[in-house]
């Protein structure tokens, strides 16, 4: 049997209600457990009642999971920003990294200072020279790899 096709999916969505810290903690906890079982990695961002998520893993697993995600009543207005094959994972050590951007002062991070007005919606990422994957990598660098 050959190698499995590796893909990543990046999407944004709108929470159907404001999410408390407890609600977000529960969502992330369940996602981490389920992603570990499915050998998926990725990151979830939350800001002002909006989500942005990247999932990395076997293409068929991502497709099946996304069918479930689309039915989740906690969010709607789901827009896929990118769904493509990849050669390697950008977040290999995280079953689901998470950051509630509402809880941090992004101006304190040089790498993402210009993102104080960040909007986690599809039109924002359709602006020239702005790329969703680069944003996720900036958060990875600024928030988790900073010493």
PDB file of C-alpha atoms in Angstrom:
ATOM      1  CA  UNK A   1       0.000   0.000   0.000  1.00  0.00           C
ATOM      2  CA  UNK A   2       1.376   3.432  -0.983  1.00  0.00           C
ATOM      3  CA  UNK A   3       1.689   6.622   0.991  1.00  0.00           C
ATOM      4  CA  UNK A   4      -1.483   8.392   2.019  1.00  0.00           C
ATOM      5  CA  UNK A   5      -2.220  11.701   0.324  1.00  0.00           C
ATOM      6  CA  UNK A   6      -1.603  14.560   2.768  1.00  0.00           C
ATOM      7  CA  UNK A   7      -3.777  17.685   2.574  1.00  0.00           C
ATOM      8  CA  UNK A   8      -4.657  20.734   4.559  1.00  0.00           C
ATOM      9  CA  UNK A   9      -7.934  22.585   4.837  1.00  0.00           C
ATOM     10  CA  UNK A  10      -8.200  26.172   6.035  1.00  0.00           C
ATOM     11  CA  UNK A  11     -11.627  27.635   6.672  1.00  0.00           C
ATOM     12  CA  UNK A  12     -13.312  30.485   8.510  1.00  0.00           C
ATOM     13  CA  UNK A  13     -16.764  30.516  10.100  1.00  0.00           C
ATOM     14  CA  UNK A  14     -18.996  32.566  12.383  1.00  0.00           C
ATOM     15  CA  UNK A  15     -19.995  31.311  15.827  1.00  0.00           C
ATOM     16  CA  UNK A  16     -23.774  31.195  16.236  1.00  0.00           C
ATOM     17  CA  UNK A  17     -23.361  32.692  19.715  1.00  0.00           C
ATOM     18  CA  UNK A  18     -20.515  34.329  21.651  1.00  0.00           C
ATOM     19  CA  UNK A  19     -18.213  31.617  22.994  1.00  0.00           C
ATOM     20  CA  UNK A  20     -17.172  31.730  26.646  1.00  0.00           C
ATOM     21  CA  UNK A  21     -13.732  30.555  27.722  1.00  0.00           C
ATOM     22  CA  UNK A  22     -15.328  27.404  29.111  1.00  0.00           C
ATOM     23  CA  UNK A  23     -17.126  26.669  25.826  1.00  0.00           C
ATOM     24  CA  UNK A  24     -13.909  27.181  23.862  1.00  0.00           C
ATOM     25  CA  UNK A  25     -11.925  24.989  26.280  1.00  0.00           C
ATOM     26  CA  UNK A  26     -14.446  22.162  25.857  1.00  0.00           C
ATOM     27  CA  UNK A  27     -14.469  22.509  22.064  1.00  0.00           C
ATOM     28  CA  UNK A  28     -10.662  22.402  21.893  1.00  0.00           C
ATOM     29  CA  UNK A  29     -10.416  19.498  24.350  1.00  0.00           C
ATOM     30  CA  UNK A  30     -12.784  17.360  22.277  1.00  0.00           C
ATOM     31  CA  UNK A  31     -11.085  18.396  19.027  1.00  0.00           C
ATOM     32  CA  UNK A  32      -7.662  17.406  20.390  1.00  0.00           C
ATOM     33  CA  UNK A  33      -8.871  13.962  21.454  1.00  0.00           C
ATOM     34  CA  UNK A  34     -10.634  13.320  18.156  1.00  0.00           C
ATOM     35  CA  UNK A  35      -7.766  14.668  16.049  1.00  0.00           C
ATOM     36  CA  UNK A  36      -5.251  12.445  17.821  1.00  0.00           C
ATOM     37  CA  UNK A  37      -7.371   9.405  16.962  1.00  0.00           C
ATOM     38  CA  UNK A  38      -7.552  10.530  13.327  1.00  0.00           C
ATOM     39  CA  UNK A  39      -3.850  11.522  13.156  1.00  0.00           C
ATOM     40  CA  UNK A  40      -4.820  15.108  12.321  1.00  0.00           C
ATOM     41  CA  UNK A  41      -2.889  18.218  13.282  1.00  0.00           C
ATOM     42  CA  UNK A  42      -3.708  21.897  13.083  1.00  0.00           C
ATOM     43  CA  UNK A  43      -4.613  25.167  14.718  1.00  0.00           C
ATOM     44  CA  UNK A  44      -7.788  26.998  15.692  1.00  0.00           C
ATOM     45  CA  UNK A  45      -8.050  30.767  16.145  1.00  0.00           C
ATOM     46  CA  UNK A  46     -11.024  32.587  17.652  1.00  0.00           C
ATOM     47  CA  UNK A  47     -11.701  36.312  17.571  1.00  0.00           C
ATOM     48  CA  UNK A  48     -14.879  38.329  17.940  1.00  0.00           C
ATOM     49  CA  UNK A  49     -17.248  35.401  17.436  1.00  0.00           C
ATOM     50  CA  UNK A  50     -15.325  34.089  14.398  1.00  0.00           C
ATOM     51  CA  UNK A  51     -13.246  30.959  13.908  1.00  0.00           C
ATOM     52  CA  UNK A  52     -10.338  30.163  11.632  1.00  0.00           C
ATOM     53  CA  UNK A  53      -9.061  26.608  11.535  1.00  0.00           C
ATOM     54  CA  UNK A  54      -6.445  24.636   9.648  1.00  0.00           C
ATOM     55  CA  UNK A  55      -6.560  20.846   9.602  1.00  0.00           C
ATOM     56  CA  UNK A  56      -3.682  18.723   8.274  1.00  0.00           C
ATOM     57  CA  UNK A  57      -3.733  15.035   7.587  1.00  0.00           C
ATOM     58  CA  UNK A  58      -4.855  12.276   5.282  1.00  0.00           C
ATOM     59  CA  UNK A  59      -7.054  13.754   2.564  1.00  0.00           C
ATOM     60  CA  UNK A  60      -9.953  11.316   3.012  1.00  0.00           C
ATOM     61  CA  UNK A  61      -9.979  11.872   6.793  1.00  0.00           C
ATOM     62  CA  UNK A  62     -10.104  15.650   6.377  1.00  0.00           C
ATOM     63  CA  UNK A  63     -12.936  15.343   3.868  1.00  0.00           C
ATOM     64  CA  UNK A  64     -14.986  13.162   6.212  1.00  0.00           C
ATOM     65  CA  UNK A  65     -14.346  15.401   9.211  1.00  0.00           C
ATOM     66  CA  UNK A  66     -15.254  18.532   7.281  1.00  0.00           C
ATOM     67  CA  UNK A  67     -18.624  16.968   6.434  1.00  0.00           C
ATOM     68  CA  UNK A  68     -19.208  16.723  10.204  1.00  0.00           C
ATOM     69  CA  UNK A  69     -17.852  20.230  10.879  1.00  0.00           C
ATOM     70  CA  UNK A  70     -20.299  21.729   8.370  1.00  0.00           C
ATOM     71  CA  UNK A  71     -23.196  20.280  10.403  1.00  0.00           C
ATOM     72  CA  UNK A  72     -21.949  21.631  13.757  1.00  0.00           C
ATOM     73  CA  UNK A  73     -24.600  24.007  15.122  1.00  0.00           C
ATOM     74  CA  UNK A  74     -22.023  26.123  16.966  1.00  0.00           C
ATOM     75  CA  UNK A  75     -21.095  27.907  13.760  1.00  0.00           C
ATOM     76  CA  UNK A  76     -22.302  28.812  10.290  1.00  0.00           C
ATOM     77  CA  UNK A  77     -21.233  30.896   7.274  1.00  0.00           C
ATOM     78  CA  UNK A  78     -18.354  28.517   6.612  1.00  0.00           C
ATOM     79  CA  UNK A  79     -15.947  29.647   3.884  1.00  0.00           C
ATOM     80  CA  UNK A  80     -13.089  27.466   2.675  1.00  0.00           C
ATOM     81  CA  UNK A  81      -9.966  29.562   2.172  1.00  0.00           C
ATOM     82  CA  UNK A  82      -7.724  26.732   1.017  1.00  0.00           C
ATOM     83  CA  UNK A  83      -8.012  22.982   0.532  1.00  0.00           C
ATOM     84  CA  UNK A  84      -5.022  21.430  -1.173  1.00  0.00           C
ATOM     85  CA  UNK A  85      -2.438  18.704  -1.119  1.00  0.00           C
ATOM     86  CA  UNK A  86       0.694  19.383   0.908  1.00  0.00           C
ATOM     87  CA  UNK A  87       4.117  17.739   1.151  1.00  0.00           C
ATOM     88  CA  UNK A  88       4.559  18.255   4.904  1.00  0.00           C
ATOM     89  CA  UNK A  89       2.631  19.418   7.958  1.00  0.00           C
ATOM     90  CA  UNK A  90       3.125  22.965   9.228  1.00  0.00           C
ATOM     91  CA  UNK A  91       1.811  22.031  12.703  1.00  0.00           C
ATOM     92  CA  UNK A  92       3.100  18.465  13.177  1.00  0.00           C
ATOM     93  CA  UNK A  93       3.292  18.605  16.975  1.00  0.00           C
ATOM     94  CA  UNK A  94      -0.210  19.906  17.651  1.00  0.00           C
ATOM     95  CA  UNK A  95      -3.389  17.853  17.499  1.00  0.00           C
ATOM     96  CA  UNK A  96      -5.059  21.268  17.778  1.00  0.00           C
ATOM     97  CA  UNK A  97      -3.214  24.398  18.798  1.00  0.00           C
ATOM     98  CA  UNK A  98      -5.593  27.106  19.965  1.00  0.00           C
ATOM     99  CA  UNK A  99      -5.541  30.833  20.522  1.00  0.00           C
ATOM    100  CA  UNK A 100      -8.382  33.062  21.623  1.00  0.00           C
ATOM    101  CA  UNK A 101      -7.159  36.281  20.040  1.00  0.00           C
ATOM    102  CA  UNK A 102      -9.655  38.265  22.122  1.00  0.00           C
ATOM    103  CA  UNK A 103      -7.550  37.326  25.167  1.00  0.00           C
ATOM    104  CA  UNK A 104      -4.226  38.727  23.952  1.00  0.00           C
ATOM    105  CA  UNK A 105      -2.822  42.113  23.122  1.00  0.00           C
ATOM    106  CA  UNK A 106      -1.444  41.415  19.641  1.00  0.00           C
ATOM    107  CA  UNK A 107       0.346  44.768  19.656  1.00  0.00           C
ATOM    108  CA  UNK A 108       2.853  43.151  22.035  1.00  0.00           C
ATOM    109  CA  UNK A 109       4.016  40.781  19.314  1.00  0.00           C
ATOM    110  CA  UNK A 110       6.224  42.299  16.645  1.00  0.00           C
ATOM    111  CA  UNK A 111       5.447  39.529  14.138  1.00  0.00           C
ATOM    112  CA  UNK A 112       1.698  40.119  14.232  1.00  0.00           C
ATOM    113  CA  UNK A 113       1.360  43.725  15.397  1.00  0.00           C
ATOM    114  CA  UNK A 114      -0.124  44.797  12.067  1.00  0.00           C
ATOM    115  CA  UNK A 115      -2.956  42.313  12.616  1.00  0.00           C
ATOM    116  CA  UNK A 116      -4.654  44.264  15.405  1.00  0.00           C
ATOM    117  CA  UNK A 117      -7.582  44.798  13.046  1.00  0.00           C
ATOM    118  CA  UNK A 118      -7.606  41.177  11.953  1.00  0.00           C
ATOM    119  CA  UNK A 119     -10.974  39.885  10.763  1.00  0.00           C
ATOM    120  CA  UNK A 120     -11.414  36.131  10.536  1.00  0.00           C
ATOM    121  CA  UNK A 121     -13.634  36.208   7.451  1.00  0.00           C
ATOM    122  CA  UNK A 122     -13.244  35.313   3.795  1.00  0.00           C
ATOM    123  CA  UNK A 123     -13.322  38.885   2.387  1.00  0.00           C
ATOM    124  CA  UNK A 124     -10.385  39.827   4.634  1.00  0.00           C
ATOM    125  CA  UNK A 125      -8.310  37.012   3.178  1.00  0.00           C
ATOM    126  CA  UNK A 126      -9.286  37.917  -0.368  1.00  0.00           C
ATOM    127  CA  UNK A 127      -7.505  41.252  -0.019  1.00  0.00           C
ATOM    128  CA  UNK A 128      -4.322  41.528  -2.100  1.00  0.00           C
ATOM    129  CA  UNK A 129      -1.154  40.100  -0.586  1.00  0.00           C
ATOM    130  CA  UNK A 130      -2.839  38.518   2.418  1.00  0.00           C
ATOM    131  CA  UNK A 131      -2.699  34.769   2.835  1.00  0.00           C
ATOM    132  CA  UNK A 132      -4.413  32.620   5.466  1.00  0.00           C
ATOM    133  CA  UNK A 133      -1.629  30.064   5.835  1.00  0.00           C
ATOM    134  CA  UNK A 134       0.920  32.830   6.433  1.00  0.00           C
ATOM    135  CA  UNK A 135      -1.256  34.215   9.232  1.00  0.00           C
ATOM    136  CA  UNK A 136      -1.389  30.820  10.937  1.00  0.00           C
ATOM    137  CA  UNK A 137       2.373  30.454  10.651  1.00  0.00           C
ATOM    138  CA  UNK A 138       2.821  33.941  12.121  1.00  0.00           C
ATOM    139  CA  UNK A 139       0.765  32.937  15.161  1.00  0.00           C
ATOM    140  CA  UNK A 140       2.760  29.731  15.465  1.00  0.00           C
ATOM    141  CA  UNK A 141       6.002  31.686  15.464  1.00  0.00           C
ATOM    142  CA  UNK A 142       4.873  34.582  17.635  1.00  0.00           C
ATOM    143  CA  UNK A 143       2.882  32.743  20.257  1.00  0.00           C
ATOM    144  CA  UNK A 144       4.426  29.313  20.653  1.00  0.00           C
ATOM    145  CA  UNK A 145       7.987  29.409  19.433  1.00  0.00           C
ATOM    146  CA  UNK A 146       8.947  32.702  21.054  1.00  0.00           C
ATOM    147  CA  UNK A 147      11.589  32.424  23.771  1.00  0.00           C
TER     148      UNK A 147
END
